Short mmCIF file of C-alpha atoms and ligand atoms in Angstrom, two decimals:
data_model
loop_
_atom_site.label_atom_id
_atom_site.label_comp_id
_atom_site.label_asym_id
_atom_site.label_seq_id
_atom_site.Cartn_x
_atom_site.Cartn_y
_atom_site.Cartn_z
CA MET A 120 63.17 119.56 113.91
CA GLY A 121 65.27 116.61 112.97
CA VAL A 122 68.36 115.40 114.79
CA LEU A 123 70.57 115.96 111.77
CA ARG A 124 71.52 119.30 110.22
CA ASP A 125 69.18 120.70 107.56
CA ASP A 126 72.07 120.65 105.11
CA PHE A 127 73.09 117.09 106.02
CA ILE A 128 74.63 115.42 102.96
CA TRP A 129 73.25 112.04 101.86
CA GLY A 130 75.20 110.26 99.19
CA ALA A 131 76.93 107.17 97.89
CA ALA A 132 80.60 106.59 97.15
CA THR A 133 82.79 104.86 94.58
CA ALA A 134 86.45 104.86 93.57
CA ALA A 135 87.86 105.13 90.06
CA HIS A 136 89.83 101.89 89.91
CA GLN A 137 86.94 99.87 91.31
CA ILE A 138 84.36 101.00 88.74
CA GLU A 139 85.92 102.64 85.68
CA GLY A 140 87.67 99.69 84.03
CA GLY A 141 90.89 99.64 82.03
CA ASN A 142 93.05 101.54 84.52
CA VAL A 143 96.12 100.30 82.69
CA GLY A 144 98.63 102.85 83.95
CA SER A 145 98.07 102.12 87.63
CA ASP A 146 100.14 100.10 90.06
CA PHE A 147 97.21 97.85 91.01
CA TRP A 148 96.66 96.94 87.35
CA ALA A 149 100.32 95.93 87.13
CA VAL A 150 99.98 93.71 90.22
CA GLU A 151 96.64 92.26 89.10
CA TYR A 152 98.11 91.09 85.79
CA SER A 153 101.46 89.91 87.07
CA PRO A 154 101.75 86.09 87.02
CA GLY A 155 101.54 84.61 90.52
CA GLY A 156 100.21 87.88 91.93
CA PRO A 157 98.18 88.07 95.13
CA PHE A 158 94.73 88.68 93.63
CA ALA A 159 92.03 86.15 92.81
CA GLU A 160 90.96 88.11 89.71
CA PRO A 161 91.94 91.33 87.92
CA SER A 162 89.78 94.45 87.59
CA GLY A 163 89.45 94.32 83.77
CA ASP A 164 86.55 96.44 82.54
CA ALA A 165 85.15 96.83 86.06
CA CYS A 166 81.68 98.45 85.75
CA ASP A 167 82.69 100.44 82.66
CA SER A 168 81.75 103.56 84.60
CA TYR A 169 84.41 105.45 82.70
CA HIS A 170 81.80 105.53 79.92
CA ARG A 171 78.60 104.95 81.91
CA TYR A 172 78.97 107.57 84.67
CA PRO A 173 75.98 109.64 83.43
CA GLU A 174 73.71 106.67 84.07
CA ASP A 175 75.26 106.06 87.50
CA ILE A 176 74.75 109.69 88.53
CA ARG A 177 71.20 109.67 87.13
CA LEU A 178 70.23 106.58 89.14
CA LEU A 179 71.70 108.07 92.31
CA ALA A 180 69.89 111.38 91.78
CA GLU A 181 66.56 109.83 90.81
CA ALA A 182 66.59 107.77 94.00
CA GLY A 183 66.81 110.96 96.07
CA LEU A 184 70.47 110.94 97.05
CA LYS A 185 72.16 114.32 96.95
CA ALA A 186 75.88 113.60 96.80
CA TYR A 187 78.24 111.42 94.78
CA ARG A 188 81.68 110.74 96.17
CA PHE A 189 84.01 109.57 93.39
CA SER A 190 87.73 109.67 92.75
CA ILE A 191 90.00 111.14 90.12
CA GLU A 192 92.59 108.69 88.83
CA TRP A 193 96.14 109.99 89.03
CA ALA A 194 97.34 107.27 86.63
CA ARG A 195 95.05 108.65 83.92
CA ILE A 196 95.83 112.31 84.57
CA GLU A 197 99.61 111.79 84.63
CA PRO A 198 100.31 108.50 82.82
CA VAL A 199 104.02 109.29 82.56
CA GLN A 200 105.79 111.45 85.10
CA GLY A 201 105.41 115.07 84.03
CA VAL A 202 103.07 114.24 81.14
CA PHE A 203 99.52 115.43 81.81
CA SER A 204 96.39 114.52 79.91
CA ARG A 205 94.07 117.42 79.28
CA ALA A 206 91.49 115.03 77.81
CA GLN A 207 91.40 113.01 81.03
CA LEU A 208 91.17 116.18 83.08
CA LEU A 209 88.15 117.25 81.03
CA HIS A 210 86.62 113.80 81.48
CA TYR A 211 86.55 114.35 85.24
CA ARG A 212 85.32 117.90 84.77
CA ALA A 213 82.42 116.44 82.75
CA MET A 214 81.61 114.19 85.70
CA ILE A 215 81.47 117.21 88.00
CA ASP A 216 79.23 119.02 85.50
CA GLU A 217 76.97 115.98 85.25
CA CYS A 218 76.59 115.99 89.04
CA HIS A 219 75.66 119.66 89.03
CA ARG A 220 73.18 119.13 86.20
CA ARG A 221 71.42 116.50 88.31
CA GLY A 222 71.49 118.54 91.52
CA VAL A 223 74.10 116.23 93.04
CA LEU A 224 76.98 117.49 95.18
CA PRO A 225 80.30 116.07 93.96
CA ILE A 226 82.68 114.95 96.74
CA ILE A 227 86.04 114.38 95.11
CA THR A 228 88.78 112.01 96.25
CA LEU A 229 92.20 112.68 94.71
CA HIS A 230 93.87 109.39 95.64
CA HIS A 231 91.95 106.19 96.31
CA PHE A 232 94.56 103.41 96.80
CA THR A 233 95.90 103.40 93.22
CA SER A 234 98.96 105.36 92.10
CA PRO A 235 100.53 105.56 88.65
CA GLN A 236 102.82 102.60 88.08
CA TRP A 237 105.77 104.99 87.44
CA PHE A 238 105.27 106.47 90.92
CA THR A 239 105.19 103.09 92.63
CA GLU A 240 108.08 101.67 90.61
CA GLY A 241 110.13 104.60 91.84
CA GLY A 242 109.43 103.72 95.48
CA GLY A 243 105.79 104.76 95.95
CA PHE A 244 104.86 106.44 99.22
CA GLY A 245 108.36 105.71 100.50
CA ARG A 246 110.14 107.78 97.85
CA PRO A 247 111.61 111.03 99.17
CA ASP A 248 109.81 113.12 96.55
CA ALA A 249 106.36 111.51 97.10
CA ALA A 250 104.75 114.65 98.55
CA GLU A 251 106.23 116.88 95.88
CA LEU A 252 105.04 114.62 93.06
CA PHE A 253 101.57 114.31 94.55
CA ALA A 254 101.35 118.09 94.90
CA VAL A 255 102.21 118.53 91.21
CA TYR A 256 99.32 116.24 90.25
CA VAL A 257 96.96 117.96 92.70
CA GLU A 258 97.91 121.35 91.35
CA TYR A 259 97.09 120.24 87.81
CA VAL A 260 93.75 118.77 88.89
CA SER A 261 92.85 121.82 90.97
CA GLY A 262 92.19 123.57 87.65
CA ILE A 263 88.81 121.78 87.48
CA LEU A 264 87.91 121.98 91.17
CA HIS A 265 87.03 125.67 91.55
CA ASP A 266 83.35 124.96 92.34
CA VAL A 267 83.81 121.70 94.29
CA GLU A 268 82.88 122.01 97.97
CA TRP A 269 84.35 118.85 99.48
CA ILE A 270 87.70 117.29 98.64
CA VAL A 271 89.28 114.20 100.19
CA THR A 272 93.01 114.25 99.48
CA ILE A 273 93.85 110.60 100.22
CA ASN A 274 91.50 107.72 100.89
CA GLU A 275 92.41 105.57 103.89
CA PRO A 276 96.12 106.33 104.14
CA ASN A 277 96.20 103.76 106.93
CA ILE A 278 95.01 100.98 104.61
CA ALA A 279 97.18 102.30 101.76
CA ALA A 280 100.15 101.83 104.12
CA LEU A 281 98.88 98.34 104.87
CA PHE A 282 98.52 97.37 101.21
CA ALA A 283 102.07 98.59 100.68
CA ALA A 284 103.28 96.40 103.55
CA ALA A 285 101.31 93.40 102.22
CA PHE A 286 102.76 93.79 98.72
CA THR A 287 106.27 93.55 100.10
CA ARG A 288 105.72 90.15 101.73
CA PRO A 289 106.22 87.81 98.77
CA ALA A 290 106.25 84.76 101.04
CA GLU A 291 102.52 85.18 101.62
CA VAL A 292 101.43 85.59 98.01
CA ASP A 293 99.22 82.51 98.05
CA ALA A 294 97.04 83.85 100.85
CA PRO A 295 94.00 86.01 100.05
CA ILE A 296 94.80 89.71 100.20
CA SER A 297 92.73 90.21 103.38
CA VAL A 298 94.82 87.56 105.13
CA GLN A 299 98.03 89.07 103.83
CA MET A 300 96.96 92.43 105.17
CA ALA A 301 96.27 90.95 108.58
CA LEU A 302 99.67 89.25 108.53
CA ALA A 303 101.41 92.42 107.46
CA GLY A 304 101.29 93.71 111.05
CA GLY A 305 99.31 96.85 110.39
CA PRO A 306 100.03 100.04 108.46
CA ASP A 307 103.76 100.40 107.81
CA PRO A 308 104.81 103.01 110.44
CA GLU A 309 107.58 104.25 108.16
CA LEU A 310 105.10 105.18 105.48
CA ALA A 311 102.78 107.13 107.79
CA PRO A 312 104.89 110.33 107.82
CA ARG A 313 105.25 110.12 104.03
CA LEU A 314 101.50 109.90 103.55
CA ILE A 315 100.98 112.72 106.03
CA ALA A 316 103.41 114.88 104.07
CA MET A 317 101.47 114.08 100.88
CA HIS A 318 98.21 115.06 102.56
CA HIS A 319 99.61 118.35 103.87
CA ALA A 320 101.20 119.22 100.53
CA ALA A 321 97.89 118.58 98.76
CA ARG A 322 96.01 120.59 101.37
CA ASP A 323 98.30 123.60 100.81
CA VAL A 324 97.67 123.48 97.07
CA LEU A 325 93.91 123.12 97.48
CA ARG A 326 93.71 125.92 100.03
CA ALA A 327 95.54 128.21 97.63
CA ARG A 328 93.59 127.25 94.53
CA THR A 329 90.05 126.25 95.58
CA ASN A 330 87.36 127.16 98.08
CA ALA A 331 86.75 123.55 99.04
CA LYS A 332 86.63 122.03 102.46
CA VAL A 333 89.68 119.76 102.59
CA GLY A 334 90.25 116.61 104.61
CA TRP A 335 91.30 113.00 104.34
CA ALA A 336 89.37 109.80 104.96
CA ILE A 337 90.55 107.32 107.58
CA ALA A 338 89.61 103.63 107.93
CA ALA A 339 88.14 103.55 111.43
CA GLN A 340 88.27 100.06 112.91
CA ALA A 341 86.32 100.53 116.17
CA PHE A 342 89.05 98.54 117.93
CA MET A 343 88.01 97.37 121.41
CA PRO A 344 90.49 96.14 124.04
CA THR A 345 89.97 92.69 125.50
CA PRO A 346 90.24 92.74 129.33
CA GLY A 347 93.72 93.68 130.51
CA ASN A 348 94.91 94.72 127.05
CA GLU A 349 94.26 98.47 127.19
CA GLN A 350 97.96 99.23 126.72
CA LYS A 351 98.19 97.10 123.58
CA TRP A 352 94.93 98.64 122.35
CA GLN A 353 96.46 102.10 122.66
CA GLU A 354 99.52 101.03 120.65
CA VAL A 355 97.37 99.47 117.96
CA PHE A 356 95.04 102.46 117.84
CA ASP A 357 97.93 104.91 117.53
CA GLN A 358 99.57 102.95 114.72
CA TRP A 359 96.39 102.18 112.78
CA GLU A 360 94.46 105.40 113.29
CA GLY A 361 95.70 107.94 115.84
CA VAL A 362 98.68 109.15 113.86
CA PHE A 363 96.41 109.78 110.86
CA TYR A 364 93.74 111.62 112.88
CA ASP A 365 96.43 113.83 114.39
CA ALA A 366 97.55 114.80 110.91
CA ALA A 367 94.02 116.16 110.34
CA ASP A 368 94.71 119.08 112.69
CA GLY A 369 93.95 122.16 110.63
CA ASP A 370 91.73 120.25 108.17
CA ASP A 371 88.12 121.29 107.56
CA PHE A 372 86.78 117.81 108.27
CA ILE A 373 87.76 114.21 108.94
CA GLY A 374 86.35 111.48 106.71
CA ILE A 375 85.37 108.38 108.64
CA GLN A 376 85.03 105.00 106.91
CA SER A 377 83.43 102.41 109.13
CA TYR A 378 82.43 98.80 108.51
CA THR A 379 83.13 96.63 111.53
CA SER A 380 84.69 96.42 114.97
CA GLN A 381 87.62 94.28 116.06
CA PRO A 382 88.87 93.20 119.48
CA VAL A 383 92.51 93.77 120.36
CA ASP A 384 94.24 91.19 122.55
CA GLU A 385 97.83 91.04 123.79
CA HIS A 386 99.04 90.25 120.24
CA GLY A 387 97.10 92.97 118.40
CA PRO A 388 93.87 93.03 116.35
CA VAL A 389 92.08 89.66 116.56
CA PRO A 390 91.10 88.40 113.09
CA HIS A 391 87.33 87.96 112.78
CA PRO A 392 86.54 84.34 113.72
CA PRO A 393 84.29 82.51 111.24
CA HIS A 394 80.66 83.18 112.15
CA PRO A 395 77.41 82.72 110.20
CA ASP A 396 76.68 86.45 110.58
CA ASN A 397 80.00 87.53 109.03
CA THR A 398 79.68 89.57 105.86
CA LEU A 399 81.00 88.56 102.42
CA THR A 400 84.34 90.17 103.29
CA GLY A 401 84.56 87.90 106.35
CA TRP A 402 84.04 90.80 108.75
CA ALA A 403 81.90 90.71 111.86
CA TYR A 404 78.40 92.19 111.34
CA ARG A 405 78.72 95.41 113.36
CA PRO A 406 76.39 98.23 112.34
CA ASP A 407 77.13 99.76 115.78
CA ALA A 408 80.78 100.33 114.76
CA LEU A 409 79.87 103.65 113.14
CA GLU A 410 78.59 105.17 116.38
CA ILE A 411 81.65 103.92 118.28
CA ASN A 412 83.95 105.51 115.70
CA LEU A 413 82.06 108.79 115.50
CA ARG A 414 82.06 109.33 119.25
CA ARG A 415 85.70 108.31 119.53
CA VAL A 416 87.02 110.53 116.77
CA TRP A 417 84.93 113.51 117.86
CA GLU A 418 86.14 113.18 121.44
CA LEU A 419 89.72 112.91 120.25
CA LYS A 420 89.81 115.68 117.65
CA GLY A 421 86.65 117.84 117.77
CA ILE A 422 86.83 118.33 114.00
CA PRO A 423 83.61 118.08 111.90
CA ILE A 424 83.12 114.59 110.51
CA LEU A 425 81.90 113.40 107.13
CA VAL A 426 81.02 109.71 106.95
CA THR A 427 82.77 109.11 103.65
CA GLU A 428 82.07 105.35 103.68
CA ASN A 429 79.83 102.92 105.54
CA GLY A 430 78.36 99.76 104.09
CA ILE A 431 78.14 96.00 103.97
CA ALA A 432 79.11 93.28 101.49
CA THR A 433 76.11 91.00 101.26
CA ASP A 434 74.04 89.23 98.62
CA ASN A 435 70.92 89.80 100.73
CA ASP A 436 69.65 93.32 100.20
CA ARG A 437 67.29 93.13 103.21
CA ARG A 438 70.37 92.59 105.31
CA ARG A 439 71.98 95.66 103.75
CA ILE A 440 68.94 97.73 104.74
CA ALA A 441 69.06 96.29 108.28
CA TYR A 442 72.78 97.08 108.57
CA VAL A 443 72.42 100.65 107.32
CA THR A 444 69.38 101.17 109.56
CA GLY A 445 71.51 100.22 112.57
CA ALA A 446 74.40 102.41 111.42
CA ILE A 447 72.19 105.45 110.80
CA GLU A 448 70.46 105.01 114.16
CA GLY A 449 73.88 104.94 115.81
CA MET A 450 74.94 108.01 113.87
CA ARG A 451 71.80 109.88 114.95
CA ALA A 452 72.49 108.94 118.57
CA ALA A 453 76.03 110.28 118.24
CA VAL A 454 74.75 113.52 116.71
CA ALA A 455 72.14 113.85 119.47
CA ALA A 456 75.03 113.53 121.93
CA GLY A 457 76.81 116.45 120.26
CA VAL A 458 79.03 114.89 117.58
CA ASP A 459 79.27 117.21 114.55
CA VAL A 460 78.49 114.95 111.58
CA ARG A 461 78.02 116.69 108.22
CA GLY A 462 76.99 113.84 105.97
CA TYR A 463 76.78 110.13 105.20
CA CYS A 464 77.95 108.35 102.05
CA TYR A 465 77.04 104.70 101.58
CA TRP A 466 79.77 102.43 100.19
CA SER A 467 79.13 101.68 97.46
CA LEU A 468 76.83 102.94 94.72
CA LEU A 469 77.70 99.94 92.53
CA ASP A 470 78.77 96.34 93.00
CA ASN A 471 82.41 96.79 92.08
CA TYR A 472 85.98 95.49 92.15
CA GLU A 473 86.75 94.78 95.77
CA TRP A 474 90.55 94.92 95.50
CA GLY A 475 91.22 91.42 94.25
CA SER A 476 87.76 90.03 93.59
CA TYR A 477 84.27 90.85 92.40
CA GLY A 478 82.85 88.47 95.04
CA PRO A 479 81.96 90.85 97.89
CA THR A 480 78.98 92.91 96.71
CA PHE A 481 78.62 96.24 98.55
CA GLY A 482 76.45 97.97 95.93
CA LEU A 483 73.07 99.67 95.99
CA ILE A 484 73.06 98.82 92.28
CA ALA A 485 73.97 95.49 90.64
CA VAL A 486 75.98 95.51 87.41
CA ASP A 487 75.84 92.88 84.67
CA ARG A 488 79.57 92.67 84.05
CA GLU A 489 79.32 89.49 81.94
CA GLY A 490 76.80 91.05 79.56
CA ASP A 491 76.03 94.64 78.60
CA PHE A 492 76.95 96.30 81.91
CA ALA A 493 73.26 96.92 82.60
CA ARG A 494 72.58 98.52 85.97
CA THR A 495 69.88 97.03 88.20
CA PRO A 496 69.07 99.11 91.26
CA LYS A 497 68.46 97.05 94.40
CA PRO A 498 65.60 97.97 96.79
CA SER A 499 68.20 99.48 99.14
CA LEU A 500 68.86 102.32 96.65
CA ALA A 501 65.27 103.60 96.76
CA TRP A 502 65.14 102.91 100.51
CA LEU A 503 68.23 105.02 101.22
CA GLY A 504 66.94 107.76 98.93
CA LYS A 505 63.72 107.88 100.99
CA VAL A 506 65.68 108.02 104.23
CA ALA A 507 67.64 110.94 102.73
CA MET A 508 64.46 112.74 101.67
CA ARG A 509 63.05 112.33 105.19
CA GLY A 510 66.18 113.85 106.72
CA GLY A 511 67.38 110.57 108.17
CA GLU A 512 64.09 109.35 109.68
CA ILE A 513 63.79 105.59 109.29
CA THR A 514 60.22 104.40 109.14
CA GLY A 515 60.67 101.01 107.52
C1 BGC B 89 87.86 101.36 100.73
C2 BGC B 89 87.06 100.87 99.56
C3 BGC B 89 86.71 99.41 99.78
C4 BGC B 89 85.83 99.31 101.02
C5 BGC B 89 85.36 97.91 101.36
C6 BGC B 89 87.43 100.82 102.04
O1 BGC B 89 88.54 100.22 102.62
O2 BGC B 89 88.00 102.74 100.70
O3 BGC B 89 87.82 101.06 98.41
O4 BGC B 89 86.11 98.82 98.68
O5 BGC B 89 86.49 99.84 102.12
O6 BGC B 89 86.43 97.07 101.62
#
């Protein structure tokens, strides 16, 4: 008898904008190609997964993974407000069918950071009709989701609210986006209720029109108070995470996305100091963050948890395996202690567009973006597939 459930879900995750390429109707595309914008490089053709998804799903399935978390791109489905593309809808339905054909469980995200440019131009998450407009899109998409079991409405609303805050600080445009986000002072508290309303509106539609388990996926930061700063920690936690977990009351699951841990001092989250062990995103190497987050969120909410993202940006695949080993061991310890974890998705299946740059490589599979987009699986793909096939046992 293993520690994890017999039906534990092992998968890998991606997001449309980061892998598809040519997401020309989205707000990020508009920012990426605006002169003097905040990004080091634009997304361009990304991994061309818009055309190459059958190969991506095949590689995932052949390695032994059983789930593919991917997102549907609102900007493609509704390129102009009120104008819906049936061809794009059928494209995503074909992806779901391809998953089923390969014995892979599709986990669908309906919003992963990008919105249509028309939505953002009109005020984005802050516009009074944001929830209504999102629900119209979700209703249209629900037509292809009848046999999908897991749906994430919005990916990391807390980071989406942070991106929005960062974009509105033009004085900082020369700083890398990660620095701008740190300077932005956390998720914009005024946007939190708007995002929550979007999530609840989408949940209502999905409950009425599908049989799926519905939840949203929160960026869990494993914040830790420095001595004497428990009060500040609580404020930071509530703003960055707590308000979003509370909005999951009534959901079927909470998605947890965990990468690192950050101390909180009297001023707030302490930026990761430079350290040789830091990852390619500049984050502290903290495989133990996942266990901290799982225990914390379970204690707080008692709602089943799906690890919708966990991973590391590194150019050393042995280090990736070491990081994931530590994270999975922590997850197993949390489950042994009673935390209800339903599955684990590694971020990311492919080396992809890391919101401003192709530098940080999170993938289990490398992509030749300068040539013919050839996929080269890294040893970590087969390794994770074996871990999945052994029900989470790690034997080297
Ligand atoms: C996001 C992904 C991102 C990853 C690594 C999460 O914040 O959902 O889109 O690439 O973390 O930064």
